[in-house]
CSV table of C-alpha atoms in Angstrom, one decimal:
chain,number,residue,atom,x,y,z
K,1,UNK,CA,59.0,116.4,83.1
K,2,UNK,CA,62.1,118.5,82.6
K,3,UNK,CA,65.1,116.9,81.0
K,4,UNK,CA,67.3,117.1,84.1
K,5,UNK,CA,64.8,114.8,85.8
K,6,UNK,CA,64.8,112.5,82.8
K,7,UNK,CA,68.6,112.5,82.7
K,8,UNK,CA,69.0,111.7,86.4
K,9,UNK,CA,66.4,108.9,86.2
K,10,UNK,CA,68.2,107.4,83.2
K,11,UNK,CA,71.6,107.5,84.9
K,12,UNK,CA,70.2,105.9,88.1
K,13,UNK,CA,68.5,103.3,85.9
K,14,UNK,CA,71.8,102.5,84.1
K,15,UNK,CA,73.6,102.2,87.4
K,16,UNK,CA,71.0,99.9,88.9
K,17,UNK,CA,71.0,97.6,85.8
K,18,UNK,CA,74.8,97.4,86.0
K,19,UNK,CA,74.7,96.4,89.7
K,20,UNK,CA,72.0,93.8,89.0
K,21,UNK,CA,74.0,92.0,86.4
K,22,UNK,CA,76.8,89.5,87.1
K,23,UNK,CA,80.3,91.0,86.8
K,24,UNK,CA,82.1,90.7,83.5
K,25,UNK,CA,85.2,88.3,83.8
K,26,UNK,CA,87.4,91.0,82.1
K,27,UNK,CA,87.7,94.2,84.2
K,28,UNK,CA,88.2,96.3,81.1
K,29,UNK,CA,85.1,95.0,79.5
K,30,UNK,CA,83.2,95.6,82.8
K,31,UNK,CA,84.2,99.2,82.7
K,32,UNK,CA,83.0,99.5,79.2
K,33,UNK,CA,79.7,97.9,80.1
K,34,UNK,CA,79.1,100.3,83.0
K,35,UNK,CA,79.7,103.3,80.8
K,36,UNK,CA,77.5,101.9,78.1
K,37,UNK,CA,74.7,101.2,80.5
K,38,UNK,CA,74.9,104.7,81.9
K,39,UNK,CA,74.8,106.3,78.4
K,40,UNK,CA,72.0,104.0,77.3
K,41,UNK,CA,69.9,104.8,80.3
K,42,UNK,CA,70.6,108.5,79.9
K,43,UNK,CA,69.7,108.6,76.2
K,44,UNK,CA,66.7,106.3,76.4
K,45,UNK,CA,65.2,108.4,79.2
K,46,UNK,CA,65.5,111.5,77.0
K,47,UNK,CA,64.9,109.9,73.6
K,48,UNK,CA,61.1,110.6,73.3
K,49,UNK,CA,61.7,114.3,73.5
K,50,UNK,CA,63.3,114.2,70.0
K,51,UNK,CA,59.8,114.8,68.8
K,52,UNK,CA,60.7,118.5,69.1
K,53,UNK,CA,62.3,118.1,65.6
K,54,UNK,CA,58.8,117.5,64.3
K,55,UNK,CA,57.3,120.8,65.5
K,56,UNK,CA,58.1,122.7,62.2
K,57,UNK,CA,55.6,120.4,60.4
K,58,UNK,CA,52.8,122.8,61.5
K,59,UNK,CA,52.8,126.5,62.1
K,60,UNK,CA,53.1,127.7,65.7
K,61,UNK,CA,51.6,127.1,68.1
K,62,UNK,CA,50.1,123.9,66.6
K,63,UNK,CA,53.4,122.4,65.7
K,64,UNK,CA,54.5,122.2,69.3
K,65,UNK,CA,51.0,121.3,70.7
K,66,UNK,CA,50.4,118.6,68.2
K,67,UNK,CA,53.9,117.0,68.0
K,68,UNK,CA,55.5,117.4,71.4
K,69,UNK,CA,54.5,114.5,73.5
K,70,UNK,CA,53.1,113.1,70.3
K,71,UNK,CA,54.0,109.8,68.5
K,72,UNK,CA,57.3,109.3,70.3
K,73,UNK,CA,55.4,109.4,73.6
K,74,UNK,CA,53.2,106.3,72.8
K,75,UNK,CA,53.9,102.7,73.8
K,76,UNK,CA,53.5,101.6,70.1
K,77,UNK,CA,56.4,103.8,69.0
K,78,UNK,CA,58.5,103.1,72.1
K,79,UNK,CA,60.1,99.9,70.8
K,80,UNK,CA,61.3,101.5,67.5
K,81,UNK,CA,63.0,104.2,69.5
K,82,UNK,CA,64.8,101.6,71.6
K,83,UNK,CA,65.9,99.8,68.4
K,84,UNK,CA,67.2,103.1,66.9
K,85,UNK,CA,69.1,104.0,70.0
K,86,UNK,CA,70.8,100.6,70.3
K,87,UNK,CA,71.6,100.7,66.6
K,88,UNK,CA,73.2,104.1,66.9
K,89,UNK,CA,75.3,102.9,69.9
K,90,UNK,CA,76.4,99.8,67.8
K,91,UNK,CA,77.4,101.9,64.8
K,92,UNK,CA,79.0,104.9,66.6
K,93,UNK,CA,80.7,103.2,69.6
K,94,UNK,CA,83.2,100.4,68.7
K,95,UNK,CA,83.6,99.4,72.3
K,96,UNK,CA,79.9,98.7,72.6
K,97,UNK,CA,80.0,96.8,69.4
K,98,UNK,CA,82.7,94.5,70.7
K,99,UNK,CA,81.0,94.2,74.1
K,100,UNK,CA,77.7,93.2,72.5
K,101,UNK,CA,79.4,90.6,70.4
K,102,UNK,CA,81.3,89.0,73.3
K,103,UNK,CA,78.8,89.3,76.2
K,104,UNK,CA,75.2,88.1,76.3
K,105,UNK,CA,74.8,89.6,79.7
K,106,UNK,CA,75.8,93.0,78.4
K,107,UNK,CA,73.3,92.6,75.5
K,108,UNK,CA,70.5,91.9,77.9
K,109,UNK,CA,71.5,94.8,80.1
K,110,UNK,CA,71.6,97.3,77.2
K,111,UNK,CA,68.2,96.1,76.0
K,112,UNK,CA,66.8,96.4,79.5
K,113,UNK,CA,68.2,99.9,80.0
K,114,UNK,CA,66.8,101.0,76.7
K,115,UNK,CA,63.3,99.7,77.2
K,116,UNK,CA,63.0,100.8,80.8
K,117,UNK,CA,64.4,104.2,80.0
K,118,UNK,CA,61.8,104.9,77.4
K,119,UNK,CA,59.0,103.6,79.6
K,120,UNK,CA,60.2,105.7,82.5
K,121,UNK,CA,60.1,108.8,80.3
K,122,UNK,CA,56.5,108.1,79.5
K,123,UNK,CA,55.7,107.4,83.1
K,124,UNK,CA,57.2,110.5,84.5
K,125,UNK,CA,55.7,112.7,81.7
K,126,UNK,CA,52.3,111.2,82.6
K,127,UNK,CA,52.4,112.5,86.1
K,128,UNK,CA,51.6,116.1,85.4
K,129,UNK,CA,48.8,118.3,84.1
K,130,UNK,CA,50.2,118.4,80.5
K,131,UNK,CA,49.5,114.7,79.9
K,132,UNK,CA,50.3,112.1,77.2
K,133,UNK,CA,48.3,109.7,75.1
K,134,UNK,CA,50.3,106.5,75.5
K,135,UNK,CA,47.8,104.0,73.9
K,136,UNK,CA,47.5,105.8,70.5
K,137,UNK,CA,46.4,104.6,67.9
K,138,UNK,CA,44.2,102.1,69.8
K,139,UNK,CA,43.0,104.8,72.2
K,140,UNK,CA,43.8,108.4,71.2
K,141,UNK,CA,42.6,109.9,74.5
K,142,UNK,CA,45.0,112.0,76.6
K,143,UNK,CA,45.9,110.7,80.1
K,144,UNK,CA,46.7,113.2,82.8
K,145,UNK,CA,48.3,112.5,86.2
K,146,UNK,CA,47.7,116.0,87.7
K,147,UNK,CA,50.1,114.9,90.5
K,148,UNK,CA,53.4,116.7,90.2
K,149,UNK,CA,54.7,119.9,88.8
K,150,UNK,CA,56.6,119.6,85.5
K,151,UNK,CA,59.8,120.7,87.2
K,152,UNK,CA,60.1,118.8,90.5
K,153,UNK,CA,63.2,119.3,92.8
K,154,UNK,CA,62.2,116.2,94.8
K,155,UNK,CA,63.2,114.1,91.8
K,156,UNK,CA,66.4,116.0,91.3
K,157,UNK,CA,67.3,115.5,95.0
K,158,UNK,CA,66.4,111.8,95.2
K,159,UNK,CA,68.1,110.7,92.1
K,160,UNK,CA,70.9,113.3,92.1
K,161,UNK,CA,72.0,112.5,95.7
K,162,UNK,CA,71.8,108.8,94.9
K,163,UNK,CA,74.0,109.1,91.9
K,164,UNK,CA,76.4,111.4,93.8
K,165,UNK,CA,76.8,108.8,96.5
K,166,UNK,CA,77.9,106.2,94.0
K,167,UNK,CA,80.4,108.6,92.3
K,168,UNK,CA,84.0,109.0,93.2
K,169,UNK,CA,84.5,111.3,96.2
K,170,UNK,CA,86.2,114.0,94.0
K,171,UNK,CA,83.0,114.2,91.9
K,172,UNK,CA,80.5,113.7,94.8
K,173,UNK,CA,80.9,117.0,96.7
K,174,UNK,CA,80.4,119.4,93.7
K,175,UNK,CA,77.2,117.6,92.8
K,176,UNK,CA,75.9,117.6,96.4
K,177,UNK,CA,76.8,121.3,96.6
K,178,UNK,CA,74.8,122.1,93.5
K,179,UNK,CA,71.8,120.0,94.6
K,180,UNK,CA,71.8,122.0,97.9
K,181,UNK,CA,72.4,125.4,96.4
K,182,UNK,CA,69.8,125.2,93.7
K,183,UNK,CA,66.7,124.8,96.0
K,184,UNK,CA,68.0,127.6,98.2
K,185,UNK,CA,68.3,129.9,95.1
K,186,UNK,CA,64.8,128.9,93.9
K,187,UNK,CA,63.3,129.7,97.4
K,188,UNK,CA,65.1,133.0,97.4
K,189,UNK,CA,63.6,133.8,93.9
K,190,UNK,CA,60.1,132.8,95.0
K,191,UNK,CA,59.8,129.6,93.1
K,192,UNK,CA,59.8,127.4,96.2
K,193,UNK,CA,58.3,128.0,99.7
K,194,UNK,CA,61.0,127.9,102.4
K,195,UNK,CA,59.1,125.0,104.0
K,196,UNK,CA,59.7,122.9,100.9
K,197,UNK,CA,63.4,123.0,101.7
K,198,UNK,CA,62.6,120.8,104.8
K,199,UNK,CA,61.0,118.2,102.5
K,200,UNK,CA,64.0,118.3,100.1
K,201,UNK,CA,66.5,118.1,103.1
K,202,UNK,CA,64.6,115.0,104.4
K,203,UNK,CA,64.8,113.3,101.0
K,204,UNK,CA,68.5,114.0,100.8
K,205,UNK,CA,69.2,112.8,104.3
K,206,UNK,CA,67.3,109.6,103.7
K,207,UNK,CA,69.3,108.8,100.6
K,208,UNK,CA,72.6,109.6,102.2
K,209,UNK,CA,71.7,107.5,105.2
K,210,UNK,CA,70.9,104.6,103.0
K,211,UNK,CA,74.2,105.1,101.2
K,212,UNK,CA,75.9,103.7,104.4
K,213,UNK,CA,74.7,100.3,103.2
K,214,UNK,CA,76.1,100.8,99.7
K,215,UNK,CA,75.4,102.5,96.4
K,216,UNK,CA,72.6,100.2,95.5
K,217,UNK,CA,70.7,101.0,98.7
K,218,UNK,CA,71.2,104.7,98.0
K,219,UNK,CA,69.7,104.5,94.5
K,220,UNK,CA,66.8,102.3,95.7
K,221,UNK,CA,66.1,104.8,98.6
K,222,UNK,CA,66.0,107.6,96.0
K,223,UNK,CA,63.5,105.6,93.9
K,224,UNK,CA,61.4,104.8,97.0
K,225,UNK,CA,61.4,108.5,98.1
K,226,UNK,CA,60.1,109.5,94.7
K,227,UNK,CA,57.4,106.8,94.8
K,228,UNK,CA,56.4,107.9,98.3
K,229,UNK,CA,56.2,111.6,97.2
K,230,UNK,CA,54.0,110.6,94.2
K,231,UNK,CA,51.7,108.7,96.6
K,232,UNK,CA,51.4,111.8,98.9
K,233,UNK,CA,50.6,113.9,95.9
K,234,UNK,CA,47.9,111.5,94.8
K,235,UNK,CA,46.3,111.8,98.1
K,236,UNK,CA,46.6,115.6,98.0
K,237,UNK,CA,45.1,115.7,94.5
K,238,UNK,CA,42.1,113.6,95.7
K,239,UNK,CA,41.5,115.9,98.6
K,240,UNK,CA,41.9,119.0,96.4
K,241,UNK,CA,39.3,117.8,93.9
K,242,UNK,CA,36.9,117.2,96.7
K,243,UNK,CA,37.3,120.7,98.0
K,244,UNK,CA,36.9,122.3,94.5
K,245,UNK,CA,33.8,120.2,93.8
K,246,UNK,CA,32.2,121.3,97.1
K,247,UNK,CA,33.0,124.9,96.3
K,248,UNK,CA,31.6,124.6,92.7
K,249,UNK,CA,28.4,123.0,94.1
K,250,UNK,CA,27.8,126.2,96.1
K,251,UNK,CA,28.9,128.5,93.3
K,252,UNK,CA,27.0,126.9,90.5
K,253,UNK,CA,24.3,124.5,91.8
K,254,UNK,CA,23.0,123.5,88.4
K,255,UNK,CA,26.3,123.0,86.7
K,256,UNK,CA,27.9,119.7,85.6
K,257,UNK,CA,31.6,119.4,86.3
K,258,UNK,CA,33.3,118.3,83.1
K,259,UNK,CA,36.9,118.4,84.3
K,260,UNK,CA,39.2,119.6,87.1
K,261,UNK,CA,42.7,120.0,85.8
K,262,UNK,CA,45.1,120.2,88.8
K,263,UNK,CA,48.5,121.7,88.8
K,264,UNK,CA,50.8,120.9,91.8
K,265,UNK,CA,53.3,123.4,93.2
K,266,UNK,CA,57.0,122.3,93.2
K,267,UNK,CA,57.9,120.2,96.3
K,268,UNK,CA,54.7,121.4,98.0
K,269,UNK,CA,51.9,118.8,98.7
K,270,UNK,CA,49.7,121.5,100.3
K,271,UNK,CA,49.3,124.1,97.5
K,272,UNK,CA,47.2,123.3,94.3
K,273,UNK,CA,46.2,125.4,91.4
K,274,UNK,CA,43.1,124.3,89.4
K,275,UNK,CA,41.1,125.2,86.3
K,276,UNK,CA,37.5,123.9,86.6
K,277,UNK,CA,35.4,123.3,83.5
K,278,UNK,CA,31.6,123.1,84.0
K,279,UNK,CA,28.6,123.0,81.8
K,280,UNK,CA,25.0,124.2,82.2
K,281,UNK,CA,23.2,122.4,79.3
K,282,UNK,CA,19.8,124.0,80.1
K,283,UNK,CA,21.3,127.5,79.8
K,284,UNK,CA,23.4,126.4,76.8
K,285,UNK,CA,26.6,127.7,78.5
K,286,UNK,CA,29.8,126.6,80.0
K,287,UNK,CA,32.1,128.2,82.6
K,288,UNK,CA,35.8,128.2,83.3
K,289,UNK,CA,37.1,129.0,86.8
K,290,UNK,CA,40.7,129.3,87.9
K,291,UNK,CA,41.8,129.3,91.5
K,292,UNK,CA,44.3,128.1,94.1
K,293,UNK,CA,43.8,126.2,97.3
K,294,UNK,CA,45.6,125.0,100.3
K,295,UNK,CA,45.0,121.7,102.0
K,296,UNK,CA,46.2,123.0,105.4
K,297,UNK,CA,45.0,126.6,105.5
K,298,UNK,CA,45.9,127.0,109.2
K,299,UNK,CA,49.4,126.0,108.6
K,300,UNK,CA,49.9,127.3,105.0
K,301,UNK,CA,47.1,129.7,103.7
K,302,UNK,CA,46.8,130.2,100.0
K,303,UNK,CA,48.4,133.6,100.3
K,304,UNK,CA,51.7,131.8,101.0
K,305,UNK,CA,51.5,129.6,97.9
K,306,UNK,CA,54.3,130.8,95.5
K,307,UNK,CA,53.2,133.6,93.2
K,308,UNK,CA,55.4,132.4,90.3
K,309,UNK,CA,53.5,129.2,90.0
K,310,UNK,CA,49.9,130.4,90.4
K,311,UNK,CA,49.8,131.5,94.0
K,312,UNK,CA,47.5,134.4,95.2
K,313,UNK,CA,49.5,136.6,97.6
K,314,UNK,CA,47.2,138.8,99.6
K,315,UNK,CA,44.2,136.5,99.2
K,316,UNK,CA,41.7,137.0,102.0
K,317,UNK,CA,40.5,133.4,101.8
K,318,UNK,CA,42.7,131.0,103.7
K,319,UNK,CA,41.7,127.8,102.0
K,320,UNK,CA,40.5,128.5,98.4
K,321,UNK,CA,40.9,131.7,96.4
K,322,UNK,CA,39.1,132.2,93.0
K,323,UNK,CA,41.4,134.0,90.5
K,324,UNK,CA,39.4,134.1,87.3
K,325,UNK,CA,35.9,133.2,86.0
K,326,UNK,CA,34.5,133.3,82.5
K,327,UNK,CA,31.5,131.9,80.7
K,328,UNK,CA,30.8,131.1,77.1
K,329,UNK,CA,28.1,129.8,74.8
K,330,UNK,CA,28.1,126.1,73.9
K,331,UNK,CA,26.5,126.9,70.5
K,332,UNK,CA,29.2,129.5,69.8
K,333,UNK,CA,32.2,127.3,70.7
K,334,UNK,CA,30.8,124.4,68.7
K,335,UNK,CA,30.1,126.6,65.7
K,336,UNK,CA,33.7,127.9,65.9
K,337,UNK,CA,35.1,124.4,65.8
K,338,UNK,CA,33.1,123.6,62.7
K,339,UNK,CA,34.0,126.8,60.8
K,340,UNK,CA,37.6,127.4,61.9
K,341,UNK,CA,40.0,124.5,61.0
K,342,UNK,CA,42.8,126.0,63.1
K,343,UNK,CA,40.7,126.1,66.2
K,344,UNK,CA,39.4,122.6,65.3
K,345,UNK,CA,43.0,121.3,65.4
K,346,UNK,CA,43.7,123.2,68.6
K,347,UNK,CA,40.8,121.4,70.3
K,348,UNK,CA,42.8,118.2,70.0
K,349,UNK,CA,45.1,119.6,72.7
K,350,UNK,CA,43.1,122.1,74.9
K,351,UNK,CA,41.7,120.9,78.1
K,352,UNK,CA,40.5,124.3,79.6
K,353,UNK,CA,39.8,126.4,76.5
K,354,UNK,CA,39.4,130.1,77.1
K,355,UNK,CA,38.3,132.4,74.2
K,356,UNK,CA,39.0,136.1,74.3
K,357,UNK,CA,39.7,138.8,71.7
K,358,UNK,CA,40.0,136.3,68.8
K,359,UNK,CA,42.5,134.1,70.6
K,360,UNK,CA,42.2,130.8,72.4
K,361,UNK,CA,44.3,129.9,75.4
K,362,UNK,CA,44.4,126.8,77.6
K,363,UNK,CA,43.9,128.0,81.1
K,364,UNK,CA,46.1,125.2,82.5
K,365,UNK,CA,49.1,127.3,81.4
K,366,UNK,CA,48.1,130.9,81.9
K,367,UNK,CA,45.5,133.6,81.5
K,368,UNK,CA,44.3,134.9,78.1
K,369,UNK,CA,45.8,138.4,78.8
K,370,UNK,CA,49.2,136.7,79.2
K,371,UNK,CA,49.7,134.7,76.0
K,372,UNK,CA,51.7,131.5,76.4
K,373,UNK,CA,52.8,128.5,74.2
K,374,UNK,CA,49.2,127.3,74.0
K,375,UNK,CA,47.7,130.6,72.7
K,376,UNK,CA,46.2,130.3,69.2
K,377,UNK,CA,45.1,133.6,67.4
K,378,UNK,CA,42.3,131.7,65.6
K,379,UNK,CA,40.5,134.9,64.2
K,380,UNK,CA,43.7,136.0,62.5
K,381,UNK,CA,44.3,132.6,61.1
K,382,UNK,CA,40.7,132.1,59.8
K,383,UNK,CA,41.6,133.0,56.2
K,384,UNK,CA,44.8,130.9,56.0
K,385,UNK,CA,45.1,127.4,54.6
K,386,UNK,CA,44.1,124.7,57.1
K,387,UNK,CA,46.9,123.0,59.1
K,388,UNK,CA,47.8,119.6,57.6
K,389,UNK,CA,48.5,116.9,58.6
K,390,UNK,CA,46.9,117.1,62.1
K,391,UNK,CA,47.4,114.1,64.3
K,392,UNK,CA,44.2,112.4,65.4
K,393,UNK,CA,44.6,112.9,69.1
K,394,UNK,CA,41.5,112.7,71.2
K,395,UNK,CA,39.8,115.9,72.0
K,396,UNK,CA,40.0,116.6,75.8
K,397,UNK,CA,36.8,118.7,75.6
K,398,UNK,CA,34.8,116.5,73.3
K,399,UNK,CA,32.1,116.7,76.0
K,400,UNK,CA,31.9,120.5,75.8
K,401,UNK,CA,32.1,120.4,72.0
K,402,UNK,CA,29.1,118.0,71.8
K,403,UNK,CA,31.2,115.3,70.1
K,404,UNK,CA,30.6,112.5,72.7
């Protein structure tokens, strides 16, 4: 997820931990504890993204693809991150050092905020189509949620309004104004459907209504709203997959569906983009198909799904529109992996590999004629030294590559 979401989640976590603990006998120490818990939650919820400093270890684009959401996004390396964060707070913040020496309650709270912050980071990152591999090295496979877009205003609204309602009045209204103005601007620019504003307004209203019972109720209402939204998205993803599978069965009766990566639209449970990967072993070929669908075409046809995130304005189909289709040779892609070490490394990331003009692009993130952060010019790199070291992540398309 985006770091605004991680930050708001971390702040809400720190505030909830503070409210769950017994009050400190010394008011000054209590104020220090609250600040420390907020900072710990904020930093812990962002800490795994420090893996971006590792991207120079490999040349682009492999440095980013191999190391972002890499080792720091695994459960095994989560605890060392918590230990490092708490050690830095101890060394650099004298008030926290005194607090930790004097209060066992504060020590437990800081540890809880640190551990939960890192775990929540992994959990939120696992919700989208990019994925994580949390069980490495015991299980190097990627895990994909395919449930929410990587930038989700529902999370901003739920946790942002919750934190605003526990802030002082002088700080509350500027935050609420920004949280209201940002979705309006995104809708005006075409990133959000206008109907999505109704969903966001409902989330904000629910949190503000809960705030009448206190700040803790507001924060819990925000968390519950996010959980409910994820549940709705899970149902939507299930229905979307059923629709795509039915369409593929008509389009390619002899094909075997290997994967159906789904990408949600922001604050929109009705619109879904997909990249289907199928295989025809008898013909020795595979196919990639990209499209967009609507779960309620009578209410919201695919032509209304936002263009900026994969929509298809002007589509004649109301329910499912195909945007791109390409086929490839199984023998050719397997030979390329064996003979080109750069492409071989790239296959440890790619889930929907498209090959065109000597470059490889993951169709989850864009078309080959519009290069993005996943695009690898493997033909140009063929004569260069092999990338090293390459993390041993599981290959999402091991099935297509004949490695299963």
